[in-house]
mmCIF file of C-alpha atoms and ligand atoms in Angstrom:
data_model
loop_
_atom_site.group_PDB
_atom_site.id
_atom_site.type_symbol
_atom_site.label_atom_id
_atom_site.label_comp_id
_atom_site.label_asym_id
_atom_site.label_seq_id
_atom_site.Cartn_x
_atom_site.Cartn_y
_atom_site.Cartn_z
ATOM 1 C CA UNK A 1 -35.533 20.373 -17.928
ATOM 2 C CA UNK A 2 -35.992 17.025 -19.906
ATOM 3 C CA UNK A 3 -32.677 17.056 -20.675
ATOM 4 C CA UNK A 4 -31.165 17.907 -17.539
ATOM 5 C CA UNK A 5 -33.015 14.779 -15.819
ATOM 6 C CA UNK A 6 -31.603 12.886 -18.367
ATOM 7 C CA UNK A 7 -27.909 13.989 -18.250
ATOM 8 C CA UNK A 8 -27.678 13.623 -14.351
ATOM 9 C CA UNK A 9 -29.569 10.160 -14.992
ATOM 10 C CA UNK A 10 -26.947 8.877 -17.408
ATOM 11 C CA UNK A 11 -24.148 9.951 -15.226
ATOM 12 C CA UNK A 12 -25.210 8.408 -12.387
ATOM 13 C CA UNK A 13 -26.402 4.759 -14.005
ATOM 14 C CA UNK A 14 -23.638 4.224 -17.282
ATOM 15 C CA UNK A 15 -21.858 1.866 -15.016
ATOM 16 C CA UNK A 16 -24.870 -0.210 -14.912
ATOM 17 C CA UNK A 17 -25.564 -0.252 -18.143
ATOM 18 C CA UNK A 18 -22.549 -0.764 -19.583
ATOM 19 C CA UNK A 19 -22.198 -4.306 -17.534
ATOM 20 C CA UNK A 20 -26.385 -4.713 -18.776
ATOM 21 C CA UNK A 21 -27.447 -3.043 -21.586
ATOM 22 C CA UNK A 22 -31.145 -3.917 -21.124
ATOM 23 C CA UNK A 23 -30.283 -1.447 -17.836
ATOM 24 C CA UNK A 24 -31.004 1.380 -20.531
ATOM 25 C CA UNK A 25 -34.856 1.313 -20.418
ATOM 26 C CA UNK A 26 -34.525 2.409 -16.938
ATOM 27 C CA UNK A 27 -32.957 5.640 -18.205
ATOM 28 C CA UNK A 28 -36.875 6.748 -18.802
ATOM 29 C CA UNK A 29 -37.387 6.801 -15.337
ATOM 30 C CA UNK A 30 -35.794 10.176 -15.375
ATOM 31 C CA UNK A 31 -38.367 11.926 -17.449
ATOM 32 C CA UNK A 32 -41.287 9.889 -16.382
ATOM 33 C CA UNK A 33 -42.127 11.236 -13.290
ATOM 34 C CA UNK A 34 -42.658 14.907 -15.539
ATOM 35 C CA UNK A 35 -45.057 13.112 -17.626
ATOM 36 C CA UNK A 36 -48.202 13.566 -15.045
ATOM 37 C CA UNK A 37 -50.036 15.484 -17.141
ATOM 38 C CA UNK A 38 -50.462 11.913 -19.755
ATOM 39 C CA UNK A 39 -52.265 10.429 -16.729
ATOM 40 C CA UNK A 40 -54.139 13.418 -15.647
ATOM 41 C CA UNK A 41 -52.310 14.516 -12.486
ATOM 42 C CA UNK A 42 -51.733 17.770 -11.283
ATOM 43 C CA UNK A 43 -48.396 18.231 -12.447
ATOM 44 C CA UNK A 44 -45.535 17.465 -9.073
ATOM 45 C CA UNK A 45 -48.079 15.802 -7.141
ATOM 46 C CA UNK A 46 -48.064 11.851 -7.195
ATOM 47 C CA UNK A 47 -45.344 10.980 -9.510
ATOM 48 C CA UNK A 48 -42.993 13.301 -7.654
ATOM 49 C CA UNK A 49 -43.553 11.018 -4.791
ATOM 50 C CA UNK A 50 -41.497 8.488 -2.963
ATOM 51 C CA UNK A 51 -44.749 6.239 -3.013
ATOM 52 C CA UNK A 52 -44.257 6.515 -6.528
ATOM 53 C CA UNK A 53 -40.616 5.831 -6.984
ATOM 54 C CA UNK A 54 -40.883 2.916 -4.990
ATOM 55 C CA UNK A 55 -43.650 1.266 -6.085
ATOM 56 C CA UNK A 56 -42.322 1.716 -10.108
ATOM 57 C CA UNK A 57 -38.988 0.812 -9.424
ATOM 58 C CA UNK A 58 -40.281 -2.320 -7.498
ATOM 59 C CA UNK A 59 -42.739 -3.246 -10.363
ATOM 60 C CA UNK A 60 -39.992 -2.637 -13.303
ATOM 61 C CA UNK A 61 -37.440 -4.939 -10.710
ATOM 62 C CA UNK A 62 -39.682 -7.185 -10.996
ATOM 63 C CA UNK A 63 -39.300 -7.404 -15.257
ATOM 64 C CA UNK A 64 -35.553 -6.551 -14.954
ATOM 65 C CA UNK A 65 -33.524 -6.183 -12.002
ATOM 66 C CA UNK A 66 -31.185 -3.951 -13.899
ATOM 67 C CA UNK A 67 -33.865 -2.030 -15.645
ATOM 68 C CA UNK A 68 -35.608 -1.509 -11.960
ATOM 69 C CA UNK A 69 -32.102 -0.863 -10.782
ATOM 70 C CA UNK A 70 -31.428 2.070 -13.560
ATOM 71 C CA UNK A 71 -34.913 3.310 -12.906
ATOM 72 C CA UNK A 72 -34.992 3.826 -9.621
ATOM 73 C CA UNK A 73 -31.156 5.616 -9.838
ATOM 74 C CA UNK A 74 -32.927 8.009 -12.055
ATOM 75 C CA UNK A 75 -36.286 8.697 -11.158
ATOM 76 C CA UNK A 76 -35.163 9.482 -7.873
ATOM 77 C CA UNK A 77 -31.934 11.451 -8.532
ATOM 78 C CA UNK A 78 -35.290 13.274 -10.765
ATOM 79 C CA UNK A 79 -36.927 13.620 -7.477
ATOM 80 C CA UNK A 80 -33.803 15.163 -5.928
ATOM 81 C CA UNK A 81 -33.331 17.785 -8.828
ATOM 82 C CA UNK A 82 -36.321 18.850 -8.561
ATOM 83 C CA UNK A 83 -36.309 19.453 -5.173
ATOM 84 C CA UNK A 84 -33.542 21.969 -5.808
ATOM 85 C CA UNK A 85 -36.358 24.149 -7.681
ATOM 86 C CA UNK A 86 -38.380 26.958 -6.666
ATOM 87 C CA UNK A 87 -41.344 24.693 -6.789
ATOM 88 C CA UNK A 88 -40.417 22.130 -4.376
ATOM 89 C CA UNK A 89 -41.556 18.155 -4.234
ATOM 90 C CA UNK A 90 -43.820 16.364 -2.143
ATOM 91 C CA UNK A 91 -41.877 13.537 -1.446
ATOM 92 C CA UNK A 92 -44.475 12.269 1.203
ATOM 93 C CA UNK A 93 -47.610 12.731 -0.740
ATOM 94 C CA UNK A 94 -50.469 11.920 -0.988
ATOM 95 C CA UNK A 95 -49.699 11.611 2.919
ATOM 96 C CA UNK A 96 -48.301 15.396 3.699
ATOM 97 C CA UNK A 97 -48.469 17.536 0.220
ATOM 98 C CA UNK A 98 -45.866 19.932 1.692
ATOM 99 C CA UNK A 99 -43.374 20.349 -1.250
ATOM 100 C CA UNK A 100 -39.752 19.880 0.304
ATOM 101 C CA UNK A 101 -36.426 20.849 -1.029
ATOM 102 C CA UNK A 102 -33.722 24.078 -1.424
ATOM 103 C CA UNK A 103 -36.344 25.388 -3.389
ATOM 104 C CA UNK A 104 -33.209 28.020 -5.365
ATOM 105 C CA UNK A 105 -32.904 27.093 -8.836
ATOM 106 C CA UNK A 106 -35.681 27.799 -11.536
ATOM 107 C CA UNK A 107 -36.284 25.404 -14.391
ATOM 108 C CA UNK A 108 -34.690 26.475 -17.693
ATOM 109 C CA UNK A 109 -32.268 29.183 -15.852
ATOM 110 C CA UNK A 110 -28.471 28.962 -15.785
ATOM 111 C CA UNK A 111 -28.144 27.276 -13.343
ATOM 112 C CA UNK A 112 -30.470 24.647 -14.845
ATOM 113 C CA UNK A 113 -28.207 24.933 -18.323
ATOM 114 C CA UNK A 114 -24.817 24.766 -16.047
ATOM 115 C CA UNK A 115 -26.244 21.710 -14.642
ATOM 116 C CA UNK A 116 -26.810 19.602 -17.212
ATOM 117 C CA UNK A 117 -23.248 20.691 -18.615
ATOM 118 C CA UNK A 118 -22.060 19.558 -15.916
ATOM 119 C CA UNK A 119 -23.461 16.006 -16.222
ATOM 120 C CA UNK A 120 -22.945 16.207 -19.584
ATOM 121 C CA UNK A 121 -18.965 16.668 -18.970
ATOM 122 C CA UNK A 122 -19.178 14.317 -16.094
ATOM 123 C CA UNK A 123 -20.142 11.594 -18.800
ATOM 124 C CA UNK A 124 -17.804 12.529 -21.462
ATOM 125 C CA UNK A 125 -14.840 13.008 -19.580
ATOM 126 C CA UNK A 126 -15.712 10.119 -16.665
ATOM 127 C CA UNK A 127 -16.915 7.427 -19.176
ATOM 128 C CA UNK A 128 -16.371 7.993 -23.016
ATOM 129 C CA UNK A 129 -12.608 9.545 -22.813
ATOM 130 C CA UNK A 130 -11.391 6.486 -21.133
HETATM 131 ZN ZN1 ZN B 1 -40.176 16.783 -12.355
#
């Protein structure tokens, strides 16, 4: 879920931002890659790749080293929760279109919901009860 990608995001990158707020744009990077259907994609083809998550972090790095930094923390840790569900990601494509990953988890189950309370948690007790 949206907010799931965005939780584990967050957790991973606050550090970063914290020391550079302008870091915090990069925090879309974790919902972007969901957002194929905007540019007319077969939804978890292309932007579920590591083509893509390269080549965006690069080109945002190349704005903002902290914003291509925060991006690329999230988009892929996106990539990696994904690949925990049913469905799968083709990290290699448009190469091999194989979709890789543990494949056990479906979107919006509890396990997706214990997830991102999880994250959530991690944040609040990790970074704001300090
Ligand atoms: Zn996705």
């Amino acid at each position: 879920m949206k907010r799931t990608h965005i939780a584990i995001g967050l957790a991973a990158t606050i550090p970063i931002i914290r020391n550079n707020p302008t870091g915090l744009w990069g925090i879309l990077g974790a919902t972007t890659p969901d957002l194929d259907y905007l540019f007319g994609v077969k939804h978890r083809t292309i932007t579920h790749s590591l083509l893509s998550l390269v080549v965006s972090a690069f080109t945002f790095s190349l704005v903002n080293r902290w914003i291509g930094l925060v991006w690329f923390i999230s988009y892929g840790l996106h990539l990696v929760a994904d690949s925990f569900t049913v469905m799968g990601v083709p990290f290699l494509y448009p190469w091999d279109k194989k979709k890789y990953g543990a494949k056990k988890i479906k979107t919006r189950s509890a396990e997706d919901w214990f997830i991102q309370m999880l994250a959530m948690m991690f944040i609040v007790y990790v970074y704001l009860l300090k």
